[in-house]
Amino acid sequence: MPELPEVETVVRDLVAAEIPGRRICRVEVLHPGVVAGTKPAGFIRRLNGRKIKAVGRRAKFIVFQLDDGELLTLHLRMTGQLHLVKGLCRRDKHDHLRLTLNDGRTLIYHDPRRFGRWKLAKNAAEIFHNLGPEPLDGGLTPAEFARRLARHRRQLKPLLLDQTFLAGLGNIYVDESLFAARLHPQQLAHQVHPAEARRLFAAIRRILNAAIGQRGTTLGLGEGNFASPHQTRGRYLTRLQAYGRGGEPCARCGTPIKRMVVGQRGTHFCPHCQRKR
Ligand SMILES: [Zn+2]
């Protein structure tokens, strides 16, 4: 499932491909289920003819700013992908939405599991009012992050996955961050010492930035695995230290990485380096 680094990679590719500045001259909703909040006819009417002013990211959402002030958002969920193609191409059975641009290119939404959602919004608050701060935003300081942690009596793993606490993290990068900070996934947040909280915050930022530098993580070769608009795959997989490495020796101490279920999510950690108090 695409997390912050993968969504950021998609957004940067769209910006590099000069999607901002293009006008949408044809909207095709091929599977109505991928459009949320509006019937497809209304979605097409509101979107057709709009110019895309900017493309950005908030949490795991791709955000297209339109020239009428509305926002077009896309959440890729499990297997959503955007493909950018020149000219006409045959429709794949997993292509569910197509935006033809005024330069002849088409932005194709491809999603084998069909959990992803497109939504039009009048303003940012309509979609993002519940989201927590961005981990890479300079406005969130280590001290503020530590204060936010101290207010919760929840286990670290589900808390860090909670988008209202912190935006953008998912299963892979939470496991990697807790491993790097040597914190147990079930440690209660309010029991984390301030120095550990700063270590965790630094680990989250370092890992997210490193993953963006590698264009995210692609876990496998299946077509549902992450690929950017130019259909390139993320390279961070080989750098993962805990996620998906159950049974392999910990890079720090050699103890086999353990897999357990925390908050209904498969969780990987080192039982020696990440002790619960
Ligand atoms: Zn270890």
PDB file of C-alpha atoms and ligand atoms in Angstrom:
ATOM      1  CA  MET A   1       0.000   0.000   0.000  1.00  0.00           C
ATOM      2  CA  PRO A   2       1.465   3.340  -0.999  1.00  0.00           C
ATOM      3  CA  GLU A   3       2.553   5.409   2.000  1.00  0.00           C
ATOM      4  CA  LEU A   4       3.975   8.918   2.205  1.00  0.00           C
ATOM      5  CA  PRO A   5       7.209   8.225   0.220  1.00  0.00           C
ATOM      6  CA  GLU A   6       5.376   6.455  -2.604  1.00  0.00           C
ATOM      7  CA  VAL A   7       2.664   9.134  -2.875  1.00  0.00           C
ATOM      8  CA  GLU A   8       5.343  11.844  -2.761  1.00  0.00           C
ATOM      9  CA  THR A   9       7.152  10.044  -5.607  1.00  0.00           C
ATOM     10  CA  VAL A  10       3.979  10.028  -7.711  1.00  0.00           C
ATOM     11  CA  VAL A  11       3.409  13.738  -7.034  1.00  0.00           C
ATOM     12  CA  ARG A  12       6.998  14.676  -7.919  1.00  0.00           C
ATOM     13  CA  ASP A  13       6.734  12.683 -11.159  1.00  0.00           C
ATOM     14  CA  LEU A  14       3.491  14.463 -12.073  1.00  0.00           C
ATOM     15  CA  VAL A  15       5.105  17.843 -11.412  1.00  0.00           C
ATOM     16  CA  ALA A  16       8.219  16.865 -13.402  1.00  0.00           C
ATOM     17  CA  ALA A  17       5.935  15.752 -16.251  1.00  0.00           C
ATOM     18  CA  GLU A  18       4.429  19.270 -16.253  1.00  0.00           C
ATOM     19  CA  ILE A  19       0.922  18.202 -15.357  1.00  0.00           C
ATOM     20  CA  PRO A  20       0.417  21.567 -13.625  1.00  0.00           C
ATOM     21  CA  GLY A  21      -0.638  24.007 -16.338  1.00  0.00           C
ATOM     22  CA  ARG A  22      -2.537  21.397 -18.361  1.00  0.00           C
ATOM     23  CA  ARG A  23      -6.251  21.543 -18.963  1.00  0.00           C
ATOM     24  CA  ILE A  24      -8.503  18.499 -18.607  1.00  0.00           C
ATOM     25  CA  CYS A  25     -10.416  18.173 -21.868  1.00  0.00           C
ATOM     26  CA  ARG A  26     -12.026  14.788 -21.378  1.00  0.00           C
ATOM     27  CA  VAL A  27     -13.075  12.882 -18.260  1.00  0.00           C
ATOM     28  CA  GLU A  28     -14.016   9.197 -18.448  1.00  0.00           C
ATOM     29  CA  VAL A  29     -15.253   7.343 -15.379  1.00  0.00           C
ATOM     30  CA  LEU A  30     -15.003   3.694 -16.427  1.00  0.00           C
ATOM     31  CA  HIS A  31     -15.870   2.277 -13.010  1.00  0.00           C
ATOM     32  CA  PRO A  32     -18.205   4.502 -10.953  1.00  0.00           C
ATOM     33  CA  GLY A  33     -17.055   2.960  -7.648  1.00  0.00           C
ATOM     34  CA  VAL A  34     -13.737   4.811  -7.751  1.00  0.00           C
ATOM     35  CA  VAL A  35     -15.455   8.203  -7.493  1.00  0.00           C
ATOM     36  CA  ALA A  36     -16.615   9.144  -3.996  1.00  0.00           C
ATOM     37  CA  GLY A  37     -19.037  11.788  -2.789  1.00  0.00           C
ATOM     38  CA  THR A  38     -20.487  12.681  -6.212  1.00  0.00           C
ATOM     39  CA  LYS A  39     -22.289  10.757  -8.924  1.00  0.00           C
ATOM     40  CA  PRO A  40     -20.023  10.202 -11.943  1.00  0.00           C
ATOM     41  CA  ALA A  41     -22.070  12.622 -14.103  1.00  0.00           C
ATOM     42  CA  GLY A  42     -21.592  15.447 -11.587  1.00  0.00           C
ATOM     43  CA  PHE A  43     -17.920  14.565 -11.173  1.00  0.00           C
ATOM     44  CA  ILE A  44     -17.380  14.730 -14.936  1.00  0.00           C
ATOM     45  CA  ARG A  45     -19.293  18.006 -15.255  1.00  0.00           C
ATOM     46  CA  ARG A  46     -17.338  19.703 -12.468  1.00  0.00           C
ATOM     47  CA  LEU A  47     -13.973  18.447 -13.731  1.00  0.00           C
ATOM     48  CA  ASN A  48     -14.297  18.788 -17.487  1.00  0.00           C
ATOM     49  CA  GLY A  49     -12.476  21.830 -18.884  1.00  0.00           C
ATOM     50  CA  ARG A  50     -10.679  22.646 -15.626  1.00  0.00           C
ATOM     51  CA  LYS A  51      -7.038  23.642 -15.651  1.00  0.00           C
ATOM     52  CA  ILE A  52      -4.729  21.923 -13.169  1.00  0.00           C
ATOM     53  CA  LYS A  53      -2.886  24.697 -11.330  1.00  0.00           C
ATOM     54  CA  ALA A  54      -0.762  22.575  -9.011  1.00  0.00           C
ATOM     55  CA  VAL A  55      -0.217  19.004  -7.844  1.00  0.00           C
ATOM     56  CA  GLY A  56       0.721  18.290  -4.242  1.00  0.00           C
ATOM     57  CA  ARG A  57       0.409  15.816  -1.417  1.00  0.00           C
ATOM     58  CA  ARG A  58      -1.336  15.809   1.955  1.00  0.00           C
ATOM     59  CA  ALA A  59      -0.846  12.617   4.019  1.00  0.00           C
ATOM     60  CA  LYS A  60      -1.391   9.783   1.505  1.00  0.00           C
ATOM     61  CA  PHE A  61      -3.606  11.897  -0.772  1.00  0.00           C
ATOM     62  CA  ILE A  62      -2.555  13.226  -4.177  1.00  0.00           C
ATOM     63  CA  VAL A  63      -4.077  16.707  -4.493  1.00  0.00           C
ATOM     64  CA  PHE A  64      -4.764  18.459  -7.800  1.00  0.00           C
ATOM     65  CA  GLN A  65      -5.551  22.172  -7.370  1.00  0.00           C
ATOM     66  CA  LEU A  66      -7.997  23.292 -10.024  1.00  0.00           C
ATOM     67  CA  ASP A  67      -8.431  26.750 -11.549  1.00  0.00           C
ATOM     68  CA  ASP A  68     -11.945  27.146 -10.100  1.00  0.00           C
ATOM     69  CA  GLY A  69     -10.607  26.722  -6.550  1.00  0.00           C
ATOM     70  CA  GLU A  70     -11.806  23.144  -6.152  1.00  0.00           C
ATOM     71  CA  LEU A  71      -9.502  20.289  -5.199  1.00  0.00           C
ATOM     72  CA  LEU A  72      -9.382  16.944  -6.934  1.00  0.00           C
ATOM     73  CA  THR A  73      -7.999  14.348  -4.529  1.00  0.00           C
ATOM     74  CA  LEU A  74      -6.931  10.776  -5.076  1.00  0.00           C
ATOM     75  CA  HIS A  75      -6.177   8.174  -2.415  1.00  0.00           C
ATOM     76  CA  LEU A  76      -4.455   5.128  -3.935  1.00  0.00           C
ATOM     77  CA  ARG A  77      -5.316   2.806  -1.009  1.00  0.00           C
ATOM     78  CA  MET A  78      -4.008  -0.727  -1.742  1.00  0.00           C
ATOM     79  CA  THR A  79      -3.176  -1.009  -5.419  1.00  0.00           C
ATOM     80  CA  GLY A  80      -4.022   2.298  -7.129  1.00  0.00           C
ATOM     81  CA  GLN A  81      -1.594   3.625  -9.743  1.00  0.00           C
ATOM     82  CA  LEU A  82      -1.473   6.576 -12.106  1.00  0.00           C
ATOM     83  CA  HIS A  83      -0.086   5.991 -15.557  1.00  0.00           C
ATOM     84  CA  LEU A  84       0.729   8.819 -17.923  1.00  0.00           C
ATOM     85  CA  VAL A  85       0.523   7.862 -21.592  1.00  0.00           C
ATOM     86  CA  LYS A  86       0.827   9.675 -24.898  1.00  0.00           C
ATOM     87  CA  GLY A  87      -1.984   9.346 -27.373  1.00  0.00           C
ATOM     88  CA  LEU A  88      -4.607   6.643 -27.467  1.00  0.00           C
ATOM     89  CA  CYS A  89      -4.088   3.252 -25.921  1.00  0.00           C
ATOM     90  CA  ARG A  90      -6.189   0.193 -25.376  1.00  0.00           C
ATOM     91  CA  ARG A  91      -8.139   0.114 -22.170  1.00  0.00           C
ATOM     92  CA  ASP A  92      -6.889  -2.388 -19.601  1.00  0.00           C
ATOM     93  CA  LYS A  93      -9.610  -4.074 -17.521  1.00  0.00           C
ATOM     94  CA  HIS A  94      -8.131  -2.462 -14.392  1.00  0.00           C
ATOM     95  CA  ASP A  95      -8.232   1.094 -15.805  1.00  0.00           C
ATOM     96  CA  HIS A  96     -11.095   2.833 -14.007  1.00  0.00           C
ATOM     97  CA  LEU A  97     -10.743   6.531 -14.737  1.00  0.00           C
ATOM     98  CA  ARG A  98      -9.090   8.533 -17.518  1.00  0.00           C
ATOM     99  CA  LEU A  99      -8.285  12.219 -17.752  1.00  0.00           C
ATOM    100  CA  THR A 100      -7.281  13.380 -21.221  1.00  0.00           C
ATOM    101  CA  LEU A 101      -5.168  16.537 -21.138  1.00  0.00           C
ATOM    102  CA  ASN A 102      -4.999  19.344 -23.686  1.00  0.00           C
ATOM    103  CA  ASP A 103      -1.506  18.272 -24.794  1.00  0.00           C
ATOM    104  CA  GLY A 104      -2.780  14.860 -25.941  1.00  0.00           C
ATOM    105  CA  ARG A 105      -1.537  12.903 -22.946  1.00  0.00           C
ATOM    106  CA  THR A 106      -3.857  10.817 -20.790  1.00  0.00           C
ATOM    107  CA  LEU A 107      -3.636  10.255 -17.070  1.00  0.00           C
ATOM    108  CA  ILE A 108      -4.966   6.752 -16.452  1.00  0.00           C
ATOM    109  CA  TYR A 109      -6.088   5.464 -13.082  1.00  0.00           C
ATOM    110  CA  HIS A 110      -5.276   1.759 -12.814  1.00  0.00           C
ATOM    111  CA  ASP A 111      -6.323  -0.206  -9.729  1.00  0.00           C
ATOM    112  CA  PRO A 112      -6.709  -4.046  -9.661  1.00  0.00           C
ATOM    113  CA  ARG A 113      -8.360  -4.075  -6.207  1.00  0.00           C
ATOM    114  CA  ARG A 114     -10.450  -0.917  -6.815  1.00  0.00           C
ATOM    115  CA  PHE A 115     -10.135   0.401  -3.237  1.00  0.00           C
ATOM    116  CA  GLY A 116      -8.686   3.751  -4.349  1.00  0.00           C
ATOM    117  CA  ARG A 117     -10.938   6.821  -4.395  1.00  0.00           C
ATOM    118  CA  TRP A 118     -11.170  10.070  -6.358  1.00  0.00           C
ATOM    119  CA  LYS A 119     -13.018  12.939  -4.770  1.00  0.00           C
ATOM    120  CA  LEU A 120     -13.760  16.557  -5.633  1.00  0.00           C
ATOM    121  CA  ALA A 121     -13.843  19.029  -2.761  1.00  0.00           C
ATOM    122  CA  LYS A 122     -14.689  22.719  -2.462  1.00  0.00           C
ATOM    123  CA  ASN A 123     -11.792  23.245  -0.070  1.00  0.00           C
ATOM    124  CA  ALA A 124      -9.072  21.423   1.864  1.00  0.00           C
ATOM    125  CA  ALA A 125     -10.985  21.310   5.155  1.00  0.00           C
ATOM    126  CA  GLU A 126     -13.749  19.256   3.539  1.00  0.00           C
ATOM    127  CA  ILE A 127     -11.334  16.328   3.056  1.00  0.00           C
ATOM    128  CA  PHE A 128      -8.430  16.908   5.427  1.00  0.00           C
ATOM    129  CA  HIS A 129     -10.070  18.218   8.620  1.00  0.00           C
ATOM    130  CA  ASN A 130      -9.264  15.047  10.574  1.00  0.00           C
ATOM    131  CA  LEU A 131      -5.639  14.618   9.520  1.00  0.00           C
ATOM    132  CA  GLY A 132      -2.722  15.022  11.911  1.00  0.00           C
ATOM    133  CA  PRO A 133       0.451  16.979  11.100  1.00  0.00           C
ATOM    134  CA  GLU A 134       2.876  16.116   8.308  1.00  0.00           C
ATOM    135  CA  PRO A 135       6.024  14.423   9.683  1.00  0.00           C
ATOM    136  CA  LEU A 136       8.311  16.220   7.204  1.00  0.00           C
ATOM    137  CA  ASP A 137       6.727  19.629   7.773  1.00  0.00           C
ATOM    138  CA  GLY A 138       9.101  21.997   9.572  1.00  0.00           C
ATOM    139  CA  GLY A 139       6.156  23.202  11.650  1.00  0.00           C
ATOM    140  CA  LEU A 140       6.170  19.941  13.624  1.00  0.00           C
ATOM    141  CA  THR A 141       9.115  20.132  16.046  1.00  0.00           C
ATOM    142  CA  PRO A 142      10.629  17.190  17.976  1.00  0.00           C
ATOM    143  CA  ALA A 143       9.343  18.760  21.208  1.00  0.00           C
ATOM    144  CA  GLU A 144       5.803  19.042  19.838  1.00  0.00           C
ATOM    145  CA  PHE A 145       5.952  15.434  18.608  1.00  0.00           C
ATOM    146  CA  ALA A 146       7.064  14.307  22.114  1.00  0.00           C
ATOM    147  CA  ARG A 147       4.202  16.278  23.689  1.00  0.00           C
ATOM    148  CA  ARG A 148       1.700  14.686  21.303  1.00  0.00           C
ATOM    149  CA  LEU A 149       3.005  11.182  22.129  1.00  0.00           C
ATOM    150  CA  ALA A 150       2.761  11.836  25.876  1.00  0.00           C
ATOM    151  CA  ARG A 151      -0.953  12.613  25.549  1.00  0.00           C
ATOM    152  CA  HIS A 152      -1.806   9.078  24.377  1.00  0.00           C
ATOM    153  CA  ARG A 153      -2.096   5.844  26.343  1.00  0.00           C
ATOM    154  CA  ARG A 154      -2.148   3.753  23.185  1.00  0.00           C
ATOM    155  CA  GLN A 155       0.426   1.334  21.833  1.00  0.00           C
ATOM    156  CA  LEU A 156       2.960   2.963  19.516  1.00  0.00           C
ATOM    157  CA  LYS A 157       2.201   0.855  16.444  1.00  0.00           C
ATOM    158  CA  PRO A 158      -1.531   1.635  16.109  1.00  0.00           C
ATOM    159  CA  LEU A 159      -0.969   5.235  17.228  1.00  0.00           C
ATOM    160  CA  LEU A 160       1.616   5.907  14.512  1.00  0.00           C
ATOM    161  CA  LEU A 161      -0.686   4.316  11.921  1.00  0.00           C
ATOM    162  CA  ASP A 162      -3.520   6.603  13.025  1.00  0.00           C
ATOM    163  CA  GLN A 163      -3.693   9.377  10.411  1.00  0.00           C
ATOM    164  CA  THR A 164      -5.291  11.771  12.904  1.00  0.00           C
ATOM    165  CA  PHE A 165      -2.156  11.504  15.076  1.00  0.00           C
ATOM    166  CA  LEU A 166       0.457  11.767  12.322  1.00  0.00           C
ATOM    167  CA  ALA A 167      -0.228  11.837   8.580  1.00  0.00           C
ATOM    168  CA  GLY A 168       1.327   9.613   5.953  1.00  0.00           C
ATOM    169  CA  LEU A 169       2.780   6.587   7.736  1.00  0.00           C
ATOM    170  CA  GLY A 170       1.654   3.026   7.025  1.00  0.00           C
ATOM    171  CA  ASN A 171       2.733  -0.455   8.029  1.00  0.00           C
ATOM    172  CA  ILE A 172       6.169  -0.468   6.373  1.00  0.00           C
ATOM    173  CA  TYR A 173       7.513   2.842   7.634  1.00  0.00           C
ATOM    174  CA  VAL A 174       6.069   2.496  11.142  1.00  0.00           C
ATOM    175  CA  ASP A 175       7.879  -0.843  11.578  1.00  0.00           C
ATOM    176  CA  GLU A 176      11.086   0.635  10.148  1.00  0.00           C
ATOM    177  CA  SER A 177      10.897   3.743  12.357  1.00  0.00           C
ATOM    178  CA  LEU A 178      10.242   1.766  15.559  1.00  0.00           C
ATOM    179  CA  PHE A 179      13.132  -0.565  14.693  1.00  0.00           C
ATOM    180  CA  ALA A 180      15.495   2.371  14.073  1.00  0.00           C
ATOM    181  CA  ALA A 181      14.419   4.045  17.329  1.00  0.00           C
ATOM    182  CA  ARG A 182      14.650   0.714  19.242  1.00  0.00           C
ATOM    183  CA  LEU A 183      11.085   0.999  20.556  1.00  0.00           C
ATOM    184  CA  HIS A 184       8.693  -1.936  21.012  1.00  0.00           C
ATOM    185  CA  PRO A 185       5.555  -1.704  18.821  1.00  0.00           C
ATOM    186  CA  GLN A 186       3.364  -2.328  21.898  1.00  0.00           C
ATOM    187  CA  GLN A 187       5.098   0.231  24.129  1.00  0.00           C
ATOM    188  CA  LEU A 188       2.478   2.653  25.466  1.00  0.00           C
ATOM    189  CA  ALA A 189       3.021   6.118  24.013  1.00  0.00           C
ATOM    190  CA  HIS A 190       2.764   8.055  27.289  1.00  0.00           C
ATOM    191  CA  GLN A 191       5.524   5.872  28.780  1.00  0.00           C
ATOM    192  CA  VAL A 192       8.028   6.813  26.062  1.00  0.00           C
ATOM    193  CA  HIS A 193      10.789   9.029  27.517  1.00  0.00           C
ATOM    194  CA  PRO A 194      11.318  12.448  25.888  1.00  0.00           C
ATOM    195  CA  ALA A 195      14.750  11.368  24.593  1.00  0.00           C
ATOM    196  CA  GLU A 196      13.185   8.244  23.028  1.00  0.00           C
ATOM    197  CA  ALA A 197      10.429  10.355  21.483  1.00  0.00           C
ATOM    198  CA  ARG A 198      13.035  12.608  19.860  1.00  0.00           C
ATOM    199  CA  ARG A 199      14.892   9.523  18.620  1.00  0.00           C
ATOM    200  CA  LEU A 200      11.659   8.167  17.138  1.00  0.00           C
ATOM    201  CA  PHE A 201      10.831  11.464  15.460  1.00  0.00           C
ATOM    202  CA  ALA A 202      14.335  11.709  13.969  1.00  0.00           C
ATOM    203  CA  ALA A 203      14.046   8.095  12.759  1.00  0.00           C
ATOM    204  CA  ILE A 204      10.676   8.761  11.085  1.00  0.00           C
ATOM    205  CA  ARG A 205      12.066  11.773   9.229  1.00  0.00           C
ATOM    206  CA  ARG A 206      15.318  10.069   8.258  1.00  0.00           C
ATOM    207  CA  ILE A 207      13.542   6.954   6.952  1.00  0.00           C
ATOM    208  CA  LEU A 208      10.839   8.841   5.045  1.00  0.00           C
ATOM    209  CA  ASN A 209      13.453  11.054   3.378  1.00  0.00           C
ATOM    210  CA  ALA A 210      15.651   8.070   2.523  1.00  0.00           C
ATOM    211  CA  ALA A 211      12.647   6.226   1.060  1.00  0.00           C
ATOM    212  CA  ILE A 212      11.662   9.260  -1.034  1.00  0.00           C
ATOM    213  CA  GLY A 213      15.274   9.306  -2.269  1.00  0.00           C
ATOM    214  CA  GLN A 214      14.808   5.703  -3.442  1.00  0.00           C
ATOM    215  CA  ARG A 215      11.399   6.488  -5.021  1.00  0.00           C
ATOM    216  CA  GLY A 216       9.582   4.494  -2.338  1.00  0.00           C
ATOM    217  CA  THR A 217       9.221   0.778  -1.728  1.00  0.00           C
ATOM    218  CA  THR A 218       7.893  -1.739  -4.235  1.00  0.00           C
ATOM    219  CA  LEU A 219       7.381  -5.040  -2.426  1.00  0.00           C
ATOM    220  CA  GLY A 220       6.875  -7.412  -5.336  1.00  0.00           C
ATOM    221  CA  LEU A 221       6.593  -7.803  -9.069  1.00  0.00           C
ATOM    222  CA  GLY A 222       2.801  -8.162  -9.254  1.00  0.00           C
ATOM    223  CA  GLU A 223       0.867  -5.470 -11.080  1.00  0.00           C
ATOM    224  CA  GLY A 224      -0.773  -4.405  -7.804  1.00  0.00           C
ATOM    225  CA  ASN A 225       2.623  -3.395  -6.396  1.00  0.00           C
ATOM    226  CA  PHE A 226       3.654   0.225  -6.309  1.00  0.00           C
ATOM    227  CA  ALA A 227       4.800   1.904  -9.525  1.00  0.00           C
ATOM    228  CA  SER A 228       5.070   5.628 -10.297  1.00  0.00           C
ATOM    229  CA  PRO A 229       3.416   7.347 -13.316  1.00  0.00           C
ATOM    230  CA  HIS A 230       6.367   6.405 -15.509  1.00  0.00           C
ATOM    231  CA  GLN A 231       5.912   2.835 -14.268  1.00  0.00           C
ATOM    232  CA  THR A 232       9.184   2.733 -12.401  1.00  0.00           C
ATOM    233  CA  ARG A 233       9.395   0.805  -9.152  1.00  0.00           C
ATOM    234  CA  GLY A 234      10.593   1.973  -5.744  1.00  0.00           C
ATOM    235  CA  ARG A 235      14.069   0.862  -4.693  1.00  0.00           C
ATOM    236  CA  TYR A 236      13.823   1.083  -0.894  1.00  0.00           C
ATOM    237  CA  LEU A 237      12.945  -2.634  -0.498  1.00  0.00           C
ATOM    238  CA  THR A 238      16.583  -3.733  -0.071  1.00  0.00           C
ATOM    239  CA  ARG A 239      17.067  -1.169   2.703  1.00  0.00           C
ATOM    240  CA  LEU A 240      14.242  -2.457   4.895  1.00  0.00           C
ATOM    241  CA  GLN A 241      15.619  -3.614   8.237  1.00  0.00           C
ATOM    242  CA  ALA A 242      12.532  -5.078   9.921  1.00  0.00           C
ATOM    243  CA  TYR A 243       9.446  -5.009   7.688  1.00  0.00           C
ATOM    244  CA  GLY A 244       8.976  -8.309   5.866  1.00  0.00           C
ATOM    245  CA  ARG A 245      12.149  -9.765   7.415  1.00  0.00           C
ATOM    246  CA  GLY A 246      10.577 -12.161   9.951  1.00  0.00           C
ATOM    247  CA  GLY A 247      13.088 -14.906  10.887  1.00  0.00           C
ATOM    248  CA  GLU A 248      16.089 -13.063   9.403  1.00  0.00           C
ATOM    249  CA  PRO A 249      18.867 -11.876  11.734  1.00  0.00           C
ATOM    250  CA  CYS A 250      18.605  -8.329  13.110  1.00  0.00           C
ATOM    251  CA  ALA A 251      21.243  -6.097  11.452  1.00  0.00           C
ATOM    252  CA  ARG A 252      22.220  -4.753  14.898  1.00  0.00           C
ATOM    253  CA  CYS A 253      22.357  -7.831  17.122  1.00  0.00           C
ATOM    254  CA  GLY A 254      21.720 -10.964  15.039  1.00  0.00           C
ATOM    255  CA  THR A 255      18.554 -12.006  16.923  1.00  0.00           C
ATOM    256  CA  PRO A 256      15.896 -13.240  14.484  1.00  0.00           C
ATOM    257  CA  ILE A 257      13.344 -10.539  13.604  1.00  0.00           C
ATOM    258  CA  LYS A 258       9.972 -11.517  15.026  1.00  0.00           C
ATOM    259  CA  ARG A 259       6.580 -11.129  13.406  1.00  0.00           C
ATOM    260  CA  MET A 260       3.500 -10.585  15.544  1.00  0.00           C
ATOM    261  CA  VAL A 261       0.080  -9.049  15.077  1.00  0.00           C
ATOM    262  CA  VAL A 262      -0.449  -5.672  16.774  1.00  0.00           C
ATOM    263  CA  GLY A 263      -3.761  -3.890  16.312  1.00  0.00           C
ATOM    264  CA  GLN A 264      -4.668  -6.397  13.548  1.00  0.00           C
ATOM    265  CA  ARG A 265      -1.565  -5.492  11.540  1.00  0.00           C
ATOM    266  CA  GLY A 266       1.401  -7.745  10.823  1.00  0.00           C
ATOM    267  CA  THR A 267       4.306  -6.198  12.718  1.00  0.00           C
ATOM    268  CA  HIS A 268       8.046  -6.880  12.504  1.00  0.00           C
ATOM    269  CA  PHE A 269      10.541  -6.043  15.253  1.00  0.00           C
ATOM    270  CA  CYS A 270      13.686  -7.249  16.998  1.00  0.00           C
ATOM    271  CA  PRO A 271      12.764  -8.794  20.364  1.00  0.00           C
ATOM    272  CA  HIS A 272      16.262  -8.014  21.681  1.00  0.00           C
ATOM    273  CA  CYS A 273      16.762  -4.400  20.494  1.00  0.00           C
ATOM    274  CA  GLN A 274      13.143  -3.330  20.925  1.00  0.00           C
ATOM    275  CA  ARG A 275      12.270  -4.270  24.505  1.00  0.00           C
ATOM    276  CA  LYS A 276       8.957  -3.362  26.063  1.00  0.00           C
ATOM    277  CA  ARG A 277       9.083  -1.771  29.494  1.00  0.00           C
TER     278      ARG A 277
HETATM  279 ZN    ZN B   1      18.337  -6.592  17.325  1.00  0.00          ZN
END
